[in-house]
Amino acid sequence: MKLKKHSTTLQHEKNADWVDGYKVVRIFWDGRMASSAVNRFLGGIIYQEGTIIVPKEGCGPICVFKRLKDALRFKTQPEEIIMRCKFLPSKKKSVWVKGDAWCIKQRLCELARGTVLADAVKLLGKVRKKIKK
């Protein structure tokens, strides 16, 4: 799988260990999927099912969940959906979001319970089964 050019921190390997997980995304009126918690102008990503996505330059890693119950707990808005995904775990312990003249750093312990950081994500499809919270 090839990664987009703007990935400066990820050296993709043929036998990289992709992990199963879940990504909460926001659906726009035109069907586009975006980061649920980060505005696209501050580093939020527009996702496309089946495409490997890496963080924007100066941002990242990407926040995902390993367990469905953590993704369900995080999803709070009706315009959000949970997508199954494959991800490459990151060794980083903080998330960076860039602003106009500054960066916001959040440590993993400050993020939603169950958050896992990823250097790359590939959305596979919407979680369809009904699950009680």
PDB file of C-alpha atoms in Angstrom:
ATOM      1  CA  MET A   1       0.000   0.000   0.000  1.00  0.00           C
ATOM      2  CA  LYS A   2       1.352   3.418  -0.912  1.00  0.00           C
ATOM      3  CA  LEU A   3       1.109   6.370   1.430  1.00  0.00           C
ATOM      4  CA  LYS A   4       0.496   9.960   0.466  1.00  0.00           C
ATOM      5  CA  LYS A   5       3.588  12.119  -0.026  1.00  0.00           C
ATOM      6  CA  HIS A   6       2.887  14.448   2.884  1.00  0.00           C
ATOM      7  CA  SER A   7       3.762  11.741   5.395  1.00  0.00           C
ATOM      8  CA  THR A   8       7.143  12.745   6.738  1.00  0.00           C
ATOM      9  CA  THR A   9       7.263  10.486   9.781  1.00  0.00           C
ATOM     10  CA  LEU A  10       6.016   7.190   8.396  1.00  0.00           C
ATOM     11  CA  GLN A  11       8.318   4.838   6.557  1.00  0.00           C
ATOM     12  CA  HIS A  12       5.866   2.263   5.223  1.00  0.00           C
ATOM     13  CA  GLU A  13       7.025  -1.337   5.111  1.00  0.00           C
ATOM     14  CA  LYS A  14       5.505  -4.170   3.098  1.00  0.00           C
ATOM     15  CA  ASN A  15       4.911  -6.238   6.227  1.00  0.00           C
ATOM     16  CA  ALA A  16       3.754  -3.436   8.504  1.00  0.00           C
ATOM     17  CA  ASP A  17       1.565  -4.608  11.361  1.00  0.00           C
ATOM     18  CA  TRP A  18      -1.874  -3.200  10.591  1.00  0.00           C
ATOM     19  CA  VAL A  19      -4.278  -3.475  13.537  1.00  0.00           C
ATOM     20  CA  ASP A  20      -8.096  -3.675  13.533  1.00  0.00           C
ATOM     21  CA  GLY A  21      -9.860  -0.706  15.093  1.00  0.00           C
ATOM     22  CA  TYR A  22     -12.587   1.922  14.878  1.00  0.00           C
ATOM     23  CA  LYS A  23     -12.646   5.563  13.803  1.00  0.00           C
ATOM     24  CA  VAL A  24     -15.422   8.025  14.675  1.00  0.00           C
ATOM     25  CA  VAL A  25     -16.026  10.411  11.755  1.00  0.00           C
ATOM     26  CA  ARG A  26     -18.462  13.228  11.031  1.00  0.00           C
ATOM     27  CA  ILE A  27     -20.610  12.978   7.897  1.00  0.00           C
ATOM     28  CA  PHE A  28     -21.239  16.210   5.985  1.00  0.00           C
ATOM     29  CA  TRP A  29     -24.362  16.953   3.921  1.00  0.00           C
ATOM     30  CA  ASP A  30     -22.448  16.034   0.730  1.00  0.00           C
ATOM     31  CA  GLY A  31     -21.355  12.637   2.102  1.00  0.00           C
ATOM     32  CA  ARG A  32     -17.746  13.540   2.894  1.00  0.00           C
ATOM     33  CA  MET A  33     -16.300  12.048   6.074  1.00  0.00           C
ATOM     34  CA  ALA A  34     -14.077  14.159   8.322  1.00  0.00           C
ATOM     35  CA  SER A  35     -12.344  14.038  11.665  1.00  0.00           C
ATOM     36  CA  SER A  36     -15.026  14.152  14.333  1.00  0.00           C
ATOM     37  CA  ALA A  37     -13.150  16.242  16.886  1.00  0.00           C
ATOM     38  CA  VAL A  38     -10.762  18.414  14.849  1.00  0.00           C
ATOM     39  CA  ASN A  39     -11.760  21.166  12.434  1.00  0.00           C
ATOM     40  CA  ARG A  40     -10.242  20.500   9.003  1.00  0.00           C
ATOM     41  CA  PHE A  41      -8.573  23.929   9.044  1.00  0.00           C
ATOM     42  CA  LEU A  42      -6.706  22.949  12.220  1.00  0.00           C
ATOM     43  CA  GLY A  43      -5.444  19.655  10.834  1.00  0.00           C
ATOM     44  CA  GLY A  44      -8.641  17.625  10.643  1.00  0.00           C
ATOM     45  CA  ILE A  45      -8.684  15.107   7.830  1.00  0.00           C
ATOM     46  CA  ILE A  46     -11.202  14.353   5.086  1.00  0.00           C
ATOM     47  CA  TYR A  47     -11.425  10.554   4.894  1.00  0.00           C
ATOM     48  CA  GLN A  48     -12.316   8.293   1.995  1.00  0.00           C
ATOM     49  CA  GLU A  49     -13.240   4.666   2.537  1.00  0.00           C
ATOM     50  CA  GLY A  50     -10.539   2.294   1.301  1.00  0.00           C
ATOM     51  CA  THR A  51      -7.811   4.958   1.126  1.00  0.00           C
ATOM     52  CA  ILE A  52      -4.778   5.016   3.404  1.00  0.00           C
ATOM     53  CA  ILE A  53      -4.752   8.328   5.253  1.00  0.00           C
ATOM     54  CA  VAL A  54      -1.824   9.876   7.117  1.00  0.00           C
ATOM     55  CA  PRO A  55      -1.803  13.013   9.283  1.00  0.00           C
ATOM     56  CA  LYS A  56      -1.458  16.406   7.654  1.00  0.00           C
ATOM     57  CA  GLU A  57       1.990  17.962   7.813  1.00  0.00           C
ATOM     58  CA  GLY A  58       2.714  19.325  11.279  1.00  0.00           C
ATOM     59  CA  CYS A  59      -0.187  17.380  12.806  1.00  0.00           C
ATOM     60  CA  GLY A  60      -0.909  13.934  14.129  1.00  0.00           C
ATOM     61  CA  PRO A  61      -0.905  11.152  14.894  1.00  0.00           C
ATOM     62  CA  ILE A  62      -4.504  10.157  14.114  1.00  0.00           C
ATOM     63  CA  CYS A  63      -6.797   9.169  16.996  1.00  0.00           C
ATOM     64  CA  VAL A  64      -8.622   5.833  16.691  1.00  0.00           C
ATOM     65  CA  PHE A  65     -10.081   3.248  19.052  1.00  0.00           C
ATOM     66  CA  LYS A  66      -9.105  -0.402  19.397  1.00  0.00           C
ATOM     67  CA  ARG A  67     -12.397  -1.367  21.047  1.00  0.00           C
ATOM     68  CA  LEU A  68     -15.880  -0.688  19.709  1.00  0.00           C
ATOM     69  CA  LYS A  69     -17.210   0.147  23.172  1.00  0.00           C
ATOM     70  CA  ASP A  70     -14.705   3.035  23.451  1.00  0.00           C
ATOM     71  CA  ALA A  71     -15.754   4.392  20.043  1.00  0.00           C
ATOM     72  CA  LEU A  72     -19.422   4.142  21.070  1.00  0.00           C
ATOM     73  CA  ARG A  73     -18.704   6.073  24.260  1.00  0.00           C
ATOM     74  CA  PHE A  74     -16.904   8.802  22.267  1.00  0.00           C
ATOM     75  CA  LYS A  75     -19.626   9.178  19.587  1.00  0.00           C
ATOM     76  CA  THR A  76     -22.074  11.793  20.869  1.00  0.00           C
ATOM     77  CA  GLN A  77     -23.469  13.576  17.795  1.00  0.00           C
ATOM     78  CA  PRO A  78     -26.095  12.278  15.329  1.00  0.00           C
ATOM     79  CA  GLU A  79     -23.929  13.317  12.356  1.00  0.00           C
ATOM     80  CA  GLU A  80     -21.113  11.057  13.578  1.00  0.00           C
ATOM     81  CA  ILE A  81     -20.699   7.425  12.537  1.00  0.00           C
ATOM     82  CA  ILE A  82     -18.293   4.690  13.565  1.00  0.00           C
ATOM     83  CA  MET A  83     -16.176   3.143  10.830  1.00  0.00           C
ATOM     84  CA  ARG A  84     -14.225  -0.089  11.018  1.00  0.00           C
ATOM     85  CA  CYS A  85     -10.585   0.543  10.160  1.00  0.00           C
ATOM     86  CA  LYS A  86      -7.082  -0.830   9.940  1.00  0.00           C
ATOM     87  CA  PHE A  87      -4.354   1.312  11.469  1.00  0.00           C
ATOM     88  CA  LEU A  88      -0.611   1.425  12.004  1.00  0.00           C
ATOM     89  CA  PRO A  89       0.024   2.087  15.710  1.00  0.00           C
ATOM     90  CA  SER A  90       2.157   5.133  16.465  1.00  0.00           C
ATOM     91  CA  LYS A  91       4.977   5.235  18.988  1.00  0.00           C
ATOM     92  CA  LYS A  92       4.135   8.868  19.739  1.00  0.00           C
ATOM     93  CA  LYS A  93       2.466   9.726  23.045  1.00  0.00           C
ATOM     94  CA  SER A  94       0.920  13.093  22.080  1.00  0.00           C
ATOM     95  CA  VAL A  95      -1.327  14.547  19.374  1.00  0.00           C
ATOM     96  CA  TRP A  96      -0.445  17.810  17.646  1.00  0.00           C
ATOM     97  CA  VAL A  97      -2.988  20.084  15.973  1.00  0.00           C
ATOM     98  CA  LYS A  98      -1.705  23.172  14.223  1.00  0.00           C
ATOM     99  CA  GLY A  99      -3.284  26.588  14.399  1.00  0.00           C
ATOM    100  CA  ASP A 100      -2.465  29.875  12.697  1.00  0.00           C
ATOM    101  CA  ALA A 101       0.676  30.716  14.650  1.00  0.00           C
ATOM    102  CA  TRP A 102       0.682  27.982  17.266  1.00  0.00           C
ATOM    103  CA  CYS A 103       0.265  24.272  17.874  1.00  0.00           C
ATOM    104  CA  ILE A 104      -1.941  22.511  20.368  1.00  0.00           C
ATOM    105  CA  LYS A 105      -0.453  19.433  21.988  1.00  0.00           C
ATOM    106  CA  GLN A 106      -2.570  16.876  23.830  1.00  0.00           C
ATOM    107  CA  ARG A 107      -1.027  13.976  25.676  1.00  0.00           C
ATOM    108  CA  LEU A 108      -2.568  10.540  25.251  1.00  0.00           C
ATOM    109  CA  CYS A 109      -3.725  10.571  28.885  1.00  0.00           C
ATOM    110  CA  GLU A 110      -5.783  13.724  28.126  1.00  0.00           C
ATOM    111  CA  LEU A 111      -7.702  12.143  25.237  1.00  0.00           C
ATOM    112  CA  ALA A 112     -10.921  10.114  25.361  1.00  0.00           C
ATOM    113  CA  ARG A 113     -10.698   6.806  27.207  1.00  0.00           C
ATOM    114  CA  GLY A 114      -9.519   4.028  24.915  1.00  0.00           C
ATOM    115  CA  THR A 115      -7.894   6.343  22.356  1.00  0.00           C
ATOM    116  CA  VAL A 116      -5.019   4.796  20.405  1.00  0.00           C
ATOM    117  CA  LEU A 117      -2.666   6.867  18.239  1.00  0.00           C
ATOM    118  CA  ALA A 118      -2.043   5.842  14.622  1.00  0.00           C
ATOM    119  CA  ASP A 119       0.483   6.859  11.964  1.00  0.00           C
ATOM    120  CA  ALA A 120      -1.875   5.736   9.175  1.00  0.00           C
ATOM    121  CA  VAL A 121      -5.541   4.707   8.939  1.00  0.00           C
ATOM    122  CA  LYS A 122      -7.621   2.957   6.295  1.00  0.00           C
ATOM    123  CA  LEU A 123     -11.420   3.058   6.733  1.00  0.00           C
ATOM    124  CA  LEU A 124     -13.082  -0.242   5.816  1.00  0.00           C
ATOM    125  CA  GLY A 125     -16.807   0.314   6.267  1.00  0.00           C
ATOM    126  CA  LYS A 126     -19.501   1.530   8.599  1.00  0.00           C
ATOM    127  CA  VAL A 127     -20.269  -0.403  11.789  1.00  0.00           C
ATOM    128  CA  ARG A 128     -23.835  -1.537  11.150  1.00  0.00           C
ATOM    129  CA  LYS A 129     -24.862  -3.764  14.028  1.00  0.00           C
ATOM    130  CA  LYS A 130     -26.955  -2.318  16.831  1.00  0.00           C
ATOM    131  CA  ILE A 131     -25.019  -2.223  20.069  1.00  0.00           C
ATOM    132  CA  LYS A 132     -26.288  -1.132  23.453  1.00  0.00           C
ATOM    133  CA  LYS A 133     -24.178   1.555  25.092  1.00  0.00           C
TER     134      LYS A 133
END
